[in-house]
JSON list of C-alpha atoms in Angstrom, two decimals:
[
{"chain": "A", "resi": 1, "resn": "UNK", "atom": "CA", "xyz": [24.87, 1.89, 12.31]},
{"chain": "A", "resi": 2, "resn": "UNK", "atom": "CA", "xyz": [22.89, 2.57, 9.14]},
{"chain": "A", "resi": 3, "resn": "UNK", "atom": "CA", "xyz": [23.05, 5.95, 7.39]},
{"chain": "A", "resi": 4, "resn": "UNK", "atom": "CA", "xyz": [19.94, 8.05, 7.04]},
{"chain": "A", "resi": 5, "resn": "UNK", "atom": "CA", "xyz": [17.88, 7.45, 3.90]},
{"chain": "A", "resi": 6, "resn": "UNK", "atom": "CA", "xyz": [19.01, 10.81, 2.52]},
{"chain": "A", "resi": 7, "resn": "UNK", "atom": "CA", "xyz": [22.70, 10.05, 3.15]},
{"chain": "A", "resi": 8, "resn": "UNK", "atom": "CA", "xyz": [22.36, 6.62, 1.51]},
{"chain": "A", "resi": 9, "resn": "UNK", "atom": "CA", "xyz": [20.62, 8.06, -1.54]},
{"chain": "A", "resi": 10, "resn": "UNK", "atom": "CA", "xyz": [23.23, 10.81, -1.89]},
{"chain": "A", "resi": 11, "resn": "UNK", "atom": "CA", "xyz": [26.02, 8.22, -1.69]},
{"chain": "A", "resi": 12, "resn": "UNK", "atom": "CA", "xyz": [24.42, 6.13, -4.45]},
{"chain": "A", "resi": 13, "resn": "UNK", "atom": "CA", "xyz": [23.88, 9.20, -6.61]},
{"chain": "A", "resi": 14, "resn": "UNK", "atom": "CA", "xyz": [27.51, 10.31, -6.11]},
{"chain": "A", "resi": 15, "resn": "UNK", "atom": "CA", "xyz": [28.72, 6.83, -7.06]},
{"chain": "A", "resi": 16, "resn": "UNK", "atom": "CA", "xyz": [26.52, 6.83, -10.19]},
{"chain": "A", "resi": 17, "resn": "UNK", "atom": "CA", "xyz": [27.79, 10.29, -11.19]},
{"chain": "A", "resi": 18, "resn": "UNK", "atom": "CA", "xyz": [31.39, 9.11, -10.83]},
{"chain": "A", "resi": 19, "resn": "UNK", "atom": "CA", "xyz": [30.86, 5.84, -12.73]},
{"chain": "A", "resi": 20, "resn": "UNK", "atom": "CA", "xyz": [31.27, 6.19, -16.50]},
{"chain": "A", "resi": 21, "resn": "UNK", "atom": "CA", "xyz": [28.18, 4.22, -17.53]},
{"chain": "A", "resi": 22, "resn": "UNK", "atom": "CA", "xyz": [26.34, 3.94, -14.20]},
{"chain": "A", "resi": 23, "resn": "UNK", "atom": "CA", "xyz": [26.45, 0.14, -14.32]},
{"chain": "A", "resi": 24, "resn": "UNK", "atom": "CA", "xyz": [26.73, -1.85, -11.09]},
{"chain": "A", "resi": 25, "resn": "UNK", "atom": "CA", "xyz": [27.83, -5.47, -11.12]},
{"chain": "A", "resi": 26, "resn": "UNK", "atom": "CA", "xyz": [28.03, -7.69, -8.09]},
{"chain": "A", "resi": 27, "resn": "UNK", "atom": "CA", "xyz": [26.70, -10.69, -6.23]},
{"chain": "A", "resi": 28, "resn": "UNK", "atom": "CA", "xyz": [24.76, -11.27, -3.05]},
{"chain": "A", "resi": 29, "resn": "UNK", "atom": "CA", "xyz": [23.75, -14.28, -1.03]},
{"chain": "A", "resi": 30, "resn": "UNK", "atom": "CA", "xyz": [20.82, -12.44, 0.54]},
{"chain": "A", "resi": 31, "resn": "UNK", "atom": "CA", "xyz": [17.44, -14.07, -0.02]},
{"chain": "A", "resi": 32, "resn": "UNK", "atom": "CA", "xyz": [14.45, -12.56, 1.77]},
{"chain": "A", "resi": 33, "resn": "UNK", "atom": "CA", "xyz": [12.02, -15.32, 2.73]},
{"chain": "A", "resi": 34, "resn": "UNK", "atom": "CA", "xyz": [9.23, -15.67, 5.31]},
{"chain": "A", "resi": 35, "resn": "UNK", "atom": "CA", "xyz": [10.68, -15.12, 8.76]},
{"chain": "A", "resi": 36, "resn": "UNK", "atom": "CA", "xyz": [12.84, -12.20, 7.65]},
{"chain": "A", "resi": 37, "resn": "UNK", "atom": "CA", "xyz": [12.40, -9.16, 9.90]},
{"chain": "A", "resi": 38, "resn": "UNK", "atom": "CA", "xyz": [12.13, -5.90, 7.94]},
{"chain": "A", "resi": 39, "resn": "UNK", "atom": "CA", "xyz": [13.90, -2.92, 9.50]},
{"chain": "A", "resi": 40, "resn": "UNK", "atom": "CA", "xyz": [13.62, -0.16, 6.89]},
{"chain": "A", "resi": 41, "resn": "UNK", "atom": "CA", "xyz": [10.48, -1.02, 4.95]},
{"chain": "A", "resi": 42, "resn": "UNK", "atom": "CA", "xyz": [6.84, -0.94, 5.98]},
{"chain": "A", "resi": 43, "resn": "UNK", "atom": "CA", "xyz": [5.29, -1.29, 2.52]},
{"chain": "A", "resi": 44, "resn": "UNK", "atom": "CA", "xyz": [6.19, -2.45, -0.98]},
{"chain": "A", "resi": 45, "resn": "UNK", "atom": "CA", "xyz": [4.81, -1.28, -4.32]},
{"chain": "A", "resi": 46, "resn": "UNK", "atom": "CA", "xyz": [5.20, -4.13, -6.77]},
{"chain": "A", "resi": 47, "resn": "UNK", "atom": "CA", "xyz": [3.50, -5.82, -9.69]},
{"chain": "A", "resi": 48, "resn": "UNK", "atom": "CA", "xyz": [1.63, -9.14, -9.51]},
{"chain": "A", "resi": 49, "resn": "UNK", "atom": "CA", "xyz": [4.29, -11.82, -9.89]},
{"chain": "A", "resi": 50, "resn": "UNK", "atom": "CA", "xyz": [4.24, -15.02, -11.90]},
{"chain": "A", "resi": 51, "resn": "UNK", "atom": "CA", "xyz": [3.81, -18.34, -10.04]},
{"chain": "A", "resi": 52, "resn": "UNK", "atom": "CA", "xyz": [7.09, -19.83, -8.80]},
{"chain": "A", "resi": 53, "resn": "UNK", "atom": "CA", "xyz": [8.88, -16.47, -9.04]},
{"chain": "A", "resi": 54, "resn": "UNK", "atom": "CA", "xyz": [11.51, -15.93, -6.35]},
{"chain": "A", "resi": 55, "resn": "UNK", "atom": "CA", "xyz": [9.93, -12.49, -5.88]},
{"chain": "A", "resi": 56, "resn": "UNK", "atom": "CA", "xyz": [6.96, -14.25, -4.31]},
{"chain": "A", "resi": 57, "resn": "UNK", "atom": "CA", "xyz": [9.20, -15.21, -1.37]},
{"chain": "A", "resi": 58, "resn": "UNK", "atom": "CA", "xyz": [9.93, -11.52, -0.76]},
{"chain": "A", "resi": 59, "resn": "UNK", "atom": "CA", "xyz": [6.21, -10.71, -0.89]},
{"chain": "A", "resi": 60, "resn": "UNK", "atom": "CA", "xyz": [5.38, -13.64, 1.45]},
{"chain": "A", "resi": 61, "resn": "UNK", "atom": "CA", "xyz": [7.99, -12.41, 3.93]},
{"chain": "A", "resi": 62, "resn": "UNK", "atom": "CA", "xyz": [6.48, -8.92, 3.85]},
{"chain": "A", "resi": 63, "resn": "UNK", "atom": "CA", "xyz": [2.79, -9.82, 4.17]},
{"chain": "A", "resi": 64, "resn": "UNK", "atom": "CA", "xyz": [3.12, -12.44, 6.91]},
{"chain": "A", "resi": 65, "resn": "UNK", "atom": "CA", "xyz": [3.81, -15.77, 5.26]},
{"chain": "A", "resi": 66, "resn": "UNK", "atom": "CA", "xyz": [2.69, -18.18, 2.57]},
{"chain": "A", "resi": 67, "resn": "UNK", "atom": "CA", "xyz": [-0.97, -18.41, 3.67]},
{"chain": "A", "resi": 68, "resn": "UNK", "atom": "CA", "xyz": [-1.47, -14.62, 3.47]},
{"chain": "A", "resi": 69, "resn": "UNK", "atom": "CA", "xyz": [0.36, -14.53, 0.13]},
{"chain": "A", "resi": 70, "resn": "UNK", "atom": "CA", "xyz": [-2.03, -17.16, -1.25]},
{"chain": "A", "resi": 71, "resn": "UNK", "atom": "CA", "xyz": [-5.03, -15.09, -0.08]},
{"chain": "A", "resi": 72, "resn": "UNK", "atom": "CA", "xyz": [-3.64, -12.05, -1.93]},
{"chain": "A", "resi": 73, "resn": "UNK", "atom": "CA", "xyz": [-2.79, -14.16, -5.00]},
{"chain": "A", "resi": 74, "resn": "UNK", "atom": "CA", "xyz": [-6.33, -15.65, -5.12]},
{"chain": "A", "resi": 75, "resn": "UNK", "atom": "CA", "xyz": [-7.81, -12.16, -4.87]},
{"chain": "A", "resi": 76, "resn": "UNK", "atom": "CA", "xyz": [-5.65, -11.07, -7.82]},
{"chain": "A", "resi": 77, "resn": "UNK", "atom": "CA", "xyz": [-6.72, -14.07, -9.91]},
{"chain": "A", "resi": 78, "resn": "UNK", "atom": "CA", "xyz": [-10.44, -13.71, -9.12]},
{"chain": "A", "resi": 79, "resn": "UNK", "atom": "CA", "xyz": [-10.33, -9.93, -9.72]},
{"chain": "A", "resi": 80, "resn": "UNK", "atom": "CA", "xyz": [-8.68, -10.22, -13.14]},
{"chain": "A", "resi": 81, "resn": "UNK", "atom": "CA", "xyz": [-5.39, -8.54, -12.21]},
{"chain": "A", "resi": 82, "resn": "UNK", "atom": "CA", "xyz": [-2.81, -8.52, -14.97]},
{"chain": "A", "resi": 83, "resn": "UNK", "atom": "CA", "xyz": [0.48, -10.21, -14.16]},
{"chain": "A", "resi": 84, "resn": "UNK", "atom": "CA", "xyz": [4.16, -9.58, -14.98]},
{"chain": "A", "resi": 85, "resn": "UNK", "atom": "CA", "xyz": [6.05, -6.36, -15.65]},
{"chain": "A", "resi": 86, "resn": "UNK", "atom": "CA", "xyz": [3.25, -4.51, -17.43]},
{"chain": "A", "resi": 87, "resn": "UNK", "atom": "CA", "xyz": [0.58, -5.85, -15.09]},
{"chain": "A", "resi": 88, "resn": "UNK", "atom": "CA", "xyz": [-1.28, -4.29, -12.22]},
{"chain": "A", "resi": 89, "resn": "UNK", "atom": "CA", "xyz": [0.62, -2.70, -9.36]},
{"chain": "A", "resi": 90, "resn": "UNK", "atom": "CA", "xyz": [-0.04, -3.50, -5.73]},
{"chain": "A", "resi": 91, "resn": "UNK", "atom": "CA", "xyz": [0.74, -1.55, -2.58]},
{"chain": "A", "resi": 92, "resn": "UNK", "atom": "CA", "xyz": [1.37, -4.20, 0.06]},
{"chain": "A", "resi": 93, "resn": "UNK", "atom": "CA", "xyz": [1.81, -3.23, 3.70]},
{"chain": "A", "resi": 94, "resn": "UNK", "atom": "CA", "xyz": [4.19, -5.05, 6.00]},
{"chain": "A", "resi": 95, "resn": "UNK", "atom": "CA", "xyz": [2.51, -7.37, 8.49]},
{"chain": "A", "resi": 96, "resn": "UNK", "atom": "CA", "xyz": [3.31, -6.01, 11.99]},
{"chain": "A", "resi": 97, "resn": "UNK", "atom": "CA", "xyz": [4.84, -9.37, 12.97]},
{"chain": "A", "resi": 98, "resn": "UNK", "atom": "CA", "xyz": [7.34, -9.15, 10.10]},
{"chain": "A", "resi": 99, "resn": "UNK", "atom": "CA", "xyz": [9.13, -5.99, 11.18]},
{"chain": "A", "resi": 100, "resn": "UNK", "atom": "CA", "xyz": [11.69, -5.26, 13.86]},
{"chain": "A", "resi": 101, "resn": "UNK", "atom": "CA", "xyz": [10.50, -3.27, 16.87]},
{"chain": "A", "resi": 102, "resn": "UNK", "atom": "CA", "xyz": [10.88, 0.50, 16.37]},
{"chain": "A", "resi": 103, "resn": "UNK", "atom": "CA", "xyz": [13.91, 2.05, 18.05]},
{"chain": "A", "resi": 104, "resn": "UNK", "atom": "CA", "xyz": [13.38, 5.20, 20.06]}
]
């Protein structure tokens, strides 16, 4: 069972307060790609990513796959969006087919 968002944030803050320099080091084998079902996220605020970035796989998973990602990417290119870390931000909503059914 997952903690509430508030409980999770408080736990992270407590850990950071107790860690001398606030640095976290670790590894994960998690890679979010199209087909992933989002449970806790219904939108993502992110910048416009560089071609071939692994972050594009996360965005493709969120918006409904590679075809939808390419539509968004073409819009960004044709509209003159700036790319990379200091580029334009985007609020992308999760495609309804990419999220787990809501629990009641």
